[in-house]
């Protein structure tokens, strides 16, 4: 579950029973925040609240992940980019034992990048797995094993 009834006062029993529980972070990527800021800027310009002085295109941050020259498959790469089980376990640990606020988890959520802004290097992948990752928008640098599978 990512969206909760009665946020920020969520039902801890439901959270505890959920296989995956995240603090409503679906749009909390680095690029999502940049795009949201850009949208607000353009809306304020359109309403003439502020002058339109933004003349350059925004360059979104990227992340490069190294797989340490290990043989990996597409699942390993995706979990290296973002593992929702880590977020889920952290949320359960924090809310159940420390009674931190739900909003605090959102405010201090670690940076997460959208696939189209992730580059993977030093990953020994099958061509099939490399193609799958590329299809998700992830840049995959060599080496890619020539074996299909």
PDB file of N, CA and C in Angstrom, residues 114-119 131-140:
ATOM      1  N   UNK A 114      13.878   8.169 -11.228  1.00  0.00           N
ATOM      2  CA  UNK A 114      13.060   7.463 -12.204  1.00  0.00           C
ATOM      3  C   UNK A 114      13.984   6.688 -13.141  1.00  0.00           C
ATOM      4  N   UNK A 115      13.489   5.578 -13.656  1.00  0.00           N
ATOM      5  CA  UNK A 115      14.314   4.705 -14.489  1.00  0.00           C
ATOM      6  C   UNK A 115      14.987   5.431 -15.646  1.00  0.00           C
ATOM      7  N   UNK A 116      14.297   6.352 -16.274  1.00  0.00           N
ATOM      8  CA  UNK A 116      14.845   7.046 -17.441  1.00  0.00           C
ATOM      9  C   UNK A 116      16.064   7.901 -17.096  1.00  0.00           C
ATOM     10  N   UNK A 117      16.363   8.057 -15.822  1.00  0.00           N
ATOM     11  CA  UNK A 117      17.493   8.877 -15.390  1.00  0.00           C
ATOM     12  C   UNK A 117      18.538   8.049 -14.640  1.00  0.00           C
ATOM     13  N   UNK A 118      18.504   6.740 -14.864  1.00  0.00           N
ATOM     14  CA  UNK A 118      19.455   5.827 -14.223  1.00  0.00           C
ATOM     15  C   UNK A 118      20.329   5.195 -15.295  1.00  0.00           C
ATOM     16  N   UNK A 119      21.625   5.139 -14.995  1.00  0.00           N
ATOM     17  CA  UNK A 119      22.602   4.481 -15.864  1.00  0.00           C
ATOM     18  C   UNK A 119      23.237   3.338 -15.076  1.00  0.00           C
ATOM     19  N   UNK A 131      18.115  -5.758 -22.742  1.00  0.00           N
ATOM     20  CA  UNK A 131      17.042  -5.203 -23.567  1.00  0.00           C
ATOM     21  C   UNK A 131      15.825  -4.831 -22.722  1.00  0.00           C
ATOM     22  N   UNK A 132      15.498  -5.676 -21.748  1.00  0.00           N
ATOM     23  CA  UNK A 132      14.366  -5.385 -20.870  1.00  0.00           C
ATOM     24  C   UNK A 132      14.611  -4.086 -20.100  1.00  0.00           C
ATOM     25  N   UNK A 133      15.805  -3.938 -19.526  1.00  0.00           N
ATOM     26  CA  UNK A 133      16.139  -2.724 -18.768  1.00  0.00           C
ATOM     27  C   UNK A 133      16.121  -1.495 -19.671  1.00  0.00           C
ATOM     28  N   UNK A 134      16.651  -1.641 -20.870  1.00  0.00           N
ATOM     29  CA  UNK A 134      16.635  -0.522 -21.822  1.00  0.00           C
ATOM     30  C   UNK A 134      15.201  -0.148 -22.180  1.00  0.00           C
ATOM     31  N   UNK A 135      14.332  -1.145 -22.272  1.00  0.00           N
ATOM     32  CA  UNK A 135      12.927  -0.899 -22.556  1.00  0.00           C
ATOM     33  C   UNK A 135      12.241  -0.095 -21.452  1.00  0.00           C
ATOM     34  N   UNK A 136      12.772  -0.183 -20.242  1.00  0.00           N
ATOM     35  CA  UNK A 136      12.252   0.606 -19.119  1.00  0.00           C
ATOM     36  C   UNK A 136      12.857   2.009 -19.079  1.00  0.00           C
ATOM     37  N   UNK A 137      13.782   2.272 -20.024  1.00  0.00           N
ATOM     38  CA  UNK A 137      14.403   3.591 -20.086  1.00  0.00           C
ATOM     39  C   UNK A 137      15.749   3.674 -19.401  1.00  0.00           C
ATOM     40  N   UNK A 138      16.216   2.583 -18.849  1.00  0.00           N
ATOM     41  CA  UNK A 138      17.493   2.555 -18.134  1.00  0.00           C
ATOM     42  C   UNK A 138      18.623   2.449 -19.150  1.00  0.00           C
ATOM     43  N   UNK A 139      19.646   3.269 -18.980  1.00  0.00           N
ATOM     44  CA  UNK A 139      20.819   3.205 -19.850  1.00  0.00           C
ATOM     45  C   UNK A 139      21.725   2.097 -19.324  1.00  0.00           C
ATOM     46  N   UNK A 140      22.078   1.160 -20.189  1.00  0.00           N
ATOM     47  CA  UNK A 140      22.939   0.039 -19.796  1.00  0.00           C
ATOM     48  C   UNK A 140      24.223   0.125 -20.598  1.00  0.00           C
TER      49      UNK A 140
END
